[in-house]
PDB file of C-alpha atoms in Angstrom:
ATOM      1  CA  UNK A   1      27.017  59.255 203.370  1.00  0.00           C
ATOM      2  CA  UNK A   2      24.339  56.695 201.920  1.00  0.00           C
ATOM      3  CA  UNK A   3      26.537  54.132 203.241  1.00  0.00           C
ATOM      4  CA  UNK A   4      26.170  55.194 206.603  1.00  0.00           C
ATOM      5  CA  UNK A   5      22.642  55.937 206.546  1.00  0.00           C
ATOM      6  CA  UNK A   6      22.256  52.696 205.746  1.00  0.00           C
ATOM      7  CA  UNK A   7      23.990  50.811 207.850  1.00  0.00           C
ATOM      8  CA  UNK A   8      22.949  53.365 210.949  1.00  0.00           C
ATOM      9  CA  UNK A   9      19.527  51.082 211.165  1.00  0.00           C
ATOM     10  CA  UNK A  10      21.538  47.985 211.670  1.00  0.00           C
ATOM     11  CA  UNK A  11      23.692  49.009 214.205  1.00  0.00           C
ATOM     12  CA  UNK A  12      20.708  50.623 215.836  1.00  0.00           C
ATOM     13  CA  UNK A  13      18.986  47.453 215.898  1.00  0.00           C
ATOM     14  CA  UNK A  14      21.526  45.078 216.847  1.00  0.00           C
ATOM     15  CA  UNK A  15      22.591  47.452 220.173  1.00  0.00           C
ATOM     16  CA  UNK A  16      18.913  47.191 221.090  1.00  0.00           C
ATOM     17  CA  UNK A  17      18.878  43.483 220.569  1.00  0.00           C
ATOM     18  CA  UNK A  18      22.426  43.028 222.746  1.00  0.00           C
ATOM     19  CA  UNK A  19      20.737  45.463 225.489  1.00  0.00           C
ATOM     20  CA  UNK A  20      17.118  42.634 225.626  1.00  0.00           C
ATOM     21  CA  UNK A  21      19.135  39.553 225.463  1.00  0.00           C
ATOM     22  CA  UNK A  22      21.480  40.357 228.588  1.00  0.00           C
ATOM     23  CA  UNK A  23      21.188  44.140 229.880  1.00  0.00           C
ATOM     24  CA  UNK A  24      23.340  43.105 233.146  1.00  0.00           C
ATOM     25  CA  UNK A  25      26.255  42.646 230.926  1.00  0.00           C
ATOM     26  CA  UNK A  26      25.797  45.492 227.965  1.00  0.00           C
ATOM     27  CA  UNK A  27      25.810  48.283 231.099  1.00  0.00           C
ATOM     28  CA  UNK A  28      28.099  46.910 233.184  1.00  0.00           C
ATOM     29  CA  UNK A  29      32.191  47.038 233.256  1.00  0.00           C
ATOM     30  CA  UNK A  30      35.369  45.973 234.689  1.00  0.00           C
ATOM     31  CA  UNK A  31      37.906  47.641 237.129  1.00  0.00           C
ATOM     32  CA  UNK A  32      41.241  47.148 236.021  1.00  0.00           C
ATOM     33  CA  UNK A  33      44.175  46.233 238.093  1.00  0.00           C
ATOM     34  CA  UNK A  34      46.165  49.023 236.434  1.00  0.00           C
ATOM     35  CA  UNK A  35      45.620  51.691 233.750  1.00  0.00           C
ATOM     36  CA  UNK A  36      46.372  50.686 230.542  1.00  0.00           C
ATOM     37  CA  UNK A  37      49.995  51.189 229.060  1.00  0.00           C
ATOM     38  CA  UNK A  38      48.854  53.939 226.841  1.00  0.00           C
ATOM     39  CA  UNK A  39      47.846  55.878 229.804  1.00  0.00           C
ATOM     40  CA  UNK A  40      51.124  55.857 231.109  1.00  0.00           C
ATOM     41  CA  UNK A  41      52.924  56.763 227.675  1.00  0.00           C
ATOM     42  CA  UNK A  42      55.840  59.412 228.602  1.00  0.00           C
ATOM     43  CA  UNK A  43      56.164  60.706 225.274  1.00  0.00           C
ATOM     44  CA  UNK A  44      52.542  62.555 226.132  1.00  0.00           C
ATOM     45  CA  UNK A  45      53.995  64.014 229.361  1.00  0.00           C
ATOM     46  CA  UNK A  46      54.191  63.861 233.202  1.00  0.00           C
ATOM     47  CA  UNK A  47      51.188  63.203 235.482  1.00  0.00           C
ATOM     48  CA  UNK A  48      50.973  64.983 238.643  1.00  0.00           C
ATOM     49  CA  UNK A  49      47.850  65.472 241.417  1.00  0.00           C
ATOM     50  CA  UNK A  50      47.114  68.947 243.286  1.00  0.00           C
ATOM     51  CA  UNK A  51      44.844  69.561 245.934  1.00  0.00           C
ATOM     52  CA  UNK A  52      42.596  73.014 244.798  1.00  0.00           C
ATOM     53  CA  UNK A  53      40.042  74.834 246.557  1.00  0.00           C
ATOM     54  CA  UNK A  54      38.775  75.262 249.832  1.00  0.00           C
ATOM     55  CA  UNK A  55      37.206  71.546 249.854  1.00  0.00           C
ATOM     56  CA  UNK A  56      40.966  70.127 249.060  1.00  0.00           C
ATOM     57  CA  UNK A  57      39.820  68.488 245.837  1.00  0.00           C
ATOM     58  CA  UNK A  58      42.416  66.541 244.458  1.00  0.00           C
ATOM     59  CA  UNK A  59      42.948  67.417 240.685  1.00  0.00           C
ATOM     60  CA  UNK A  60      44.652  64.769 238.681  1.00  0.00           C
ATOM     61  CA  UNK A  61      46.566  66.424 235.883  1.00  0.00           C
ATOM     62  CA  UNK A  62      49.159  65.740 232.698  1.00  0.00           C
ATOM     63  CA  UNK A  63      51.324  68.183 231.770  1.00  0.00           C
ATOM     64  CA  UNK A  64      54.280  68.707 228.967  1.00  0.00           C
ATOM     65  CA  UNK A  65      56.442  71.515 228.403  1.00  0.00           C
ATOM     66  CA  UNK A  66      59.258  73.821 229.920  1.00  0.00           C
ATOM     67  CA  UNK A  67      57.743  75.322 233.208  1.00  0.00           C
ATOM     68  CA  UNK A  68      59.358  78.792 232.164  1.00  0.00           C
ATOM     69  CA  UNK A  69      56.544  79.402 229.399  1.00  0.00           C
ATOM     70  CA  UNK A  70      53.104  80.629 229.206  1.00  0.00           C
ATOM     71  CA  UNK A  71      50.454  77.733 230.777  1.00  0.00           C
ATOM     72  CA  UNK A  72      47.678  76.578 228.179  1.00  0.00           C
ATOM     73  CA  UNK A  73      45.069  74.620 230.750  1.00  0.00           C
ATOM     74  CA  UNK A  74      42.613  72.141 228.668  1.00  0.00           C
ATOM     75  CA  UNK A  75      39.299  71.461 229.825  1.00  0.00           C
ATOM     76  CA  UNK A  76      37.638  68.045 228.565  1.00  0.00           C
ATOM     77  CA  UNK A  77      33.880  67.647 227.783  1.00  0.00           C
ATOM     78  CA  UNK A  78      31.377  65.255 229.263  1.00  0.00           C
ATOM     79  CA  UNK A  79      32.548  61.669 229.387  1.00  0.00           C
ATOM     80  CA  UNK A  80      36.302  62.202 228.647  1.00  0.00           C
ATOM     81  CA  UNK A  81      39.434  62.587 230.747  1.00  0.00           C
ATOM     82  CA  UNK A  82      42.727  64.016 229.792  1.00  0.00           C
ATOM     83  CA  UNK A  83      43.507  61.737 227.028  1.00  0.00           C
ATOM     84  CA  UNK A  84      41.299  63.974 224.939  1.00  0.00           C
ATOM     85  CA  UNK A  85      44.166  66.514 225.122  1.00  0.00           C
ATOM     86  CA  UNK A  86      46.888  64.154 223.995  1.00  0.00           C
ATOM     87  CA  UNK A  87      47.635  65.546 220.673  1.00  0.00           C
ATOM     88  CA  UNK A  88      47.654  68.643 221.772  1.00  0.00           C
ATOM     89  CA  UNK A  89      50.365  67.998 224.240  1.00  0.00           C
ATOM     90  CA  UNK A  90      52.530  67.146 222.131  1.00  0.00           C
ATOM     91  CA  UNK A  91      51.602  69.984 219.381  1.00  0.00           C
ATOM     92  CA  UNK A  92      51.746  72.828 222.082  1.00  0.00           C
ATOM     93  CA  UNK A  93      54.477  71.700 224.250  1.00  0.00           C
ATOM     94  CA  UNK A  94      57.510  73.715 222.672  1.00  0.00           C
ATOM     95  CA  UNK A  95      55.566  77.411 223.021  1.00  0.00           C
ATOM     96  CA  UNK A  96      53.383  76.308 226.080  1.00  0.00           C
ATOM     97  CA  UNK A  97      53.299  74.464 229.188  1.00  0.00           C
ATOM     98  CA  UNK A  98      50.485  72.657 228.010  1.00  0.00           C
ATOM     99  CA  UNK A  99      48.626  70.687 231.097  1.00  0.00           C
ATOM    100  CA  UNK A 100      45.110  68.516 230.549  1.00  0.00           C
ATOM    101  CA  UNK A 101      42.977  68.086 233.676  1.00  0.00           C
ATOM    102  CA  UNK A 102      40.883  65.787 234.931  1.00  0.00           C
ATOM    103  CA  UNK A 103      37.985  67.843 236.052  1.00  0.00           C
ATOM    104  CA  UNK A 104      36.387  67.066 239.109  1.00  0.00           C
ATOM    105  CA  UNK A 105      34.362  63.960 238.718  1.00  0.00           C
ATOM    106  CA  UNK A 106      36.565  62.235 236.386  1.00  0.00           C
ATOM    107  CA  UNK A 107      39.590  59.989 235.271  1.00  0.00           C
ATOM    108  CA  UNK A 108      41.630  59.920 238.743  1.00  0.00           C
ATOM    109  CA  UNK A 109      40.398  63.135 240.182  1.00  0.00           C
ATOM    110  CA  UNK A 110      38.273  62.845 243.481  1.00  0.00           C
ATOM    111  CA  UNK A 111      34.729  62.334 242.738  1.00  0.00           C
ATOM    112  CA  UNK A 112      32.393  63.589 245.228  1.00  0.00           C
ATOM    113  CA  UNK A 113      29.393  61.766 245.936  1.00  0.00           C
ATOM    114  CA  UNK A 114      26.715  64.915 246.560  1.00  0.00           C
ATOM    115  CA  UNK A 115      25.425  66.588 243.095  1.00  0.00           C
ATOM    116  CA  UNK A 116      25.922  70.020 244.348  1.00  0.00           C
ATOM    117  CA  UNK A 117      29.646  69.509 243.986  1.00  0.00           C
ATOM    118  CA  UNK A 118      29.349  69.659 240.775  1.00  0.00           C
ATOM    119  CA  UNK A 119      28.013  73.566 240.064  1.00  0.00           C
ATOM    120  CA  UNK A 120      30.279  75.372 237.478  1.00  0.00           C
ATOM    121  CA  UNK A 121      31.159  77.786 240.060  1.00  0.00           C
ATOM    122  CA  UNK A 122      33.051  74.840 242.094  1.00  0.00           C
ATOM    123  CA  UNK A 123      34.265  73.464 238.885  1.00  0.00           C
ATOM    124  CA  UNK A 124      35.567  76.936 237.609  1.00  0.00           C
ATOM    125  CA  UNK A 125      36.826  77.508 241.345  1.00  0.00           C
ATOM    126  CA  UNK A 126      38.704  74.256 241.032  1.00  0.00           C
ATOM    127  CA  UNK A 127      40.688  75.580 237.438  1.00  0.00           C
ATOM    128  CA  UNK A 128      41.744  79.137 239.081  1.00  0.00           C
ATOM    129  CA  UNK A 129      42.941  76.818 242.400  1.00  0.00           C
ATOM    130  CA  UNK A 130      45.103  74.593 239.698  1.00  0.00           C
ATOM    131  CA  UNK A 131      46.565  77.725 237.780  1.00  0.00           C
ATOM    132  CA  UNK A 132      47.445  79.205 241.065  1.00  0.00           C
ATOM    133  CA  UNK A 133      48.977  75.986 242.140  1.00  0.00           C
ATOM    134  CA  UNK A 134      51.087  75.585 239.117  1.00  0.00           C
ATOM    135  CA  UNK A 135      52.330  78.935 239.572  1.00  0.00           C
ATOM    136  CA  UNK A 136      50.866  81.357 237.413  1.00  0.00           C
ATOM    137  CA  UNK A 137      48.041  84.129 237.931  1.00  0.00           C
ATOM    138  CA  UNK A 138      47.000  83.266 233.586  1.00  0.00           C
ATOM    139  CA  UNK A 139      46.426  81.470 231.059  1.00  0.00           C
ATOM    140  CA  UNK A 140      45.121  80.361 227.942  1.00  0.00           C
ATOM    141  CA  UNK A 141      42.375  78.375 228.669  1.00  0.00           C
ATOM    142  CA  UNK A 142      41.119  75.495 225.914  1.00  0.00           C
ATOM    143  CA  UNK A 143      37.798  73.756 226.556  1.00  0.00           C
ATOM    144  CA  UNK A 144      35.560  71.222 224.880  1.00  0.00           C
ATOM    145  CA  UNK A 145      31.992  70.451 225.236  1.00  0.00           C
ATOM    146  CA  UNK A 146      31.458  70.629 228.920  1.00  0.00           C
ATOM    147  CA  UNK A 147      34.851  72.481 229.396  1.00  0.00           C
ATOM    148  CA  UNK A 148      34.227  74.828 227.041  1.00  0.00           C
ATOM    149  CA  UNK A 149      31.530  76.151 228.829  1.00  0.00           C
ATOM    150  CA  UNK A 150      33.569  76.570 232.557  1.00  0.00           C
ATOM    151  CA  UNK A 151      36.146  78.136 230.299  1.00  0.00           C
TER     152      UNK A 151
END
């Protein structure tokens, strides 16, 4: 613990310094050509899209598991994507058809532009839409930070 409250200062210090010398550079960030390999592992399961809701938002989604048991849905906080859920894929997968969700707004789901898209009614709305999709009327629902509260 004393190390790190040590060392916190520094690191403090030398972000602020990074940000003066060339803040175009610190905040921006490159678009890729193609997702990184890791994001297409297999072994973490199979990525599908839906379209959900009355607005047709399109969902992406991962999911692992037999389709013939119970669905465990896992909602990711604020900034994160489904790769939050990726041990838990693989943990869940032989009781549950486990599937991690991009919520709207993130990762490859649509992201619409007006900030009233983003109450937690539509974002709640856009959940029931996916477990309906998938085939199921329930589930258990997992959420962190930001998806712990829609859950």
């Amino acid at each position: 613990l004393i190390k790190w409250v040590l060392l916190a200062p520094f690191y403090i210090v030398s972000s602020f310094l990074r940000i003066l010398r060339n803040p175009l550079t610190f905040f921006s960030y490159e678009v890729r050509p193609s997702p990184p390999a890791v994001l297409q592992n297999p072994d973490l399961g199979t990525h599908g899209y839906l379209r959900v809701g009355t607005s047709r938002i399109r969902l992406h989604y991962v999911t692992s598991g037999d389709t013939d048991k119970p669905l465990m849905v896992c909602l990711h906080g604020f900034p994160e994507s489904w790769y939050s859920w990726r041990h838990q894929l693989k943990a869940f997968r032989k009781d549950y058809r486990v599937v991690a969700v991009d919520l709207r707004g993130f990762g490859d789901s649509d992201k619409p532009p007006a900030i009233t898209d983003y109450t937690v009614d539509k974002m709640a709305g856009d959940i029931v839409g996916l477990i309906e999709a998938l085939g199921y009327s329930s589930c258990i629902l997992v959420g962190h930070d930001g998806g712990g509260f829609m859950a």
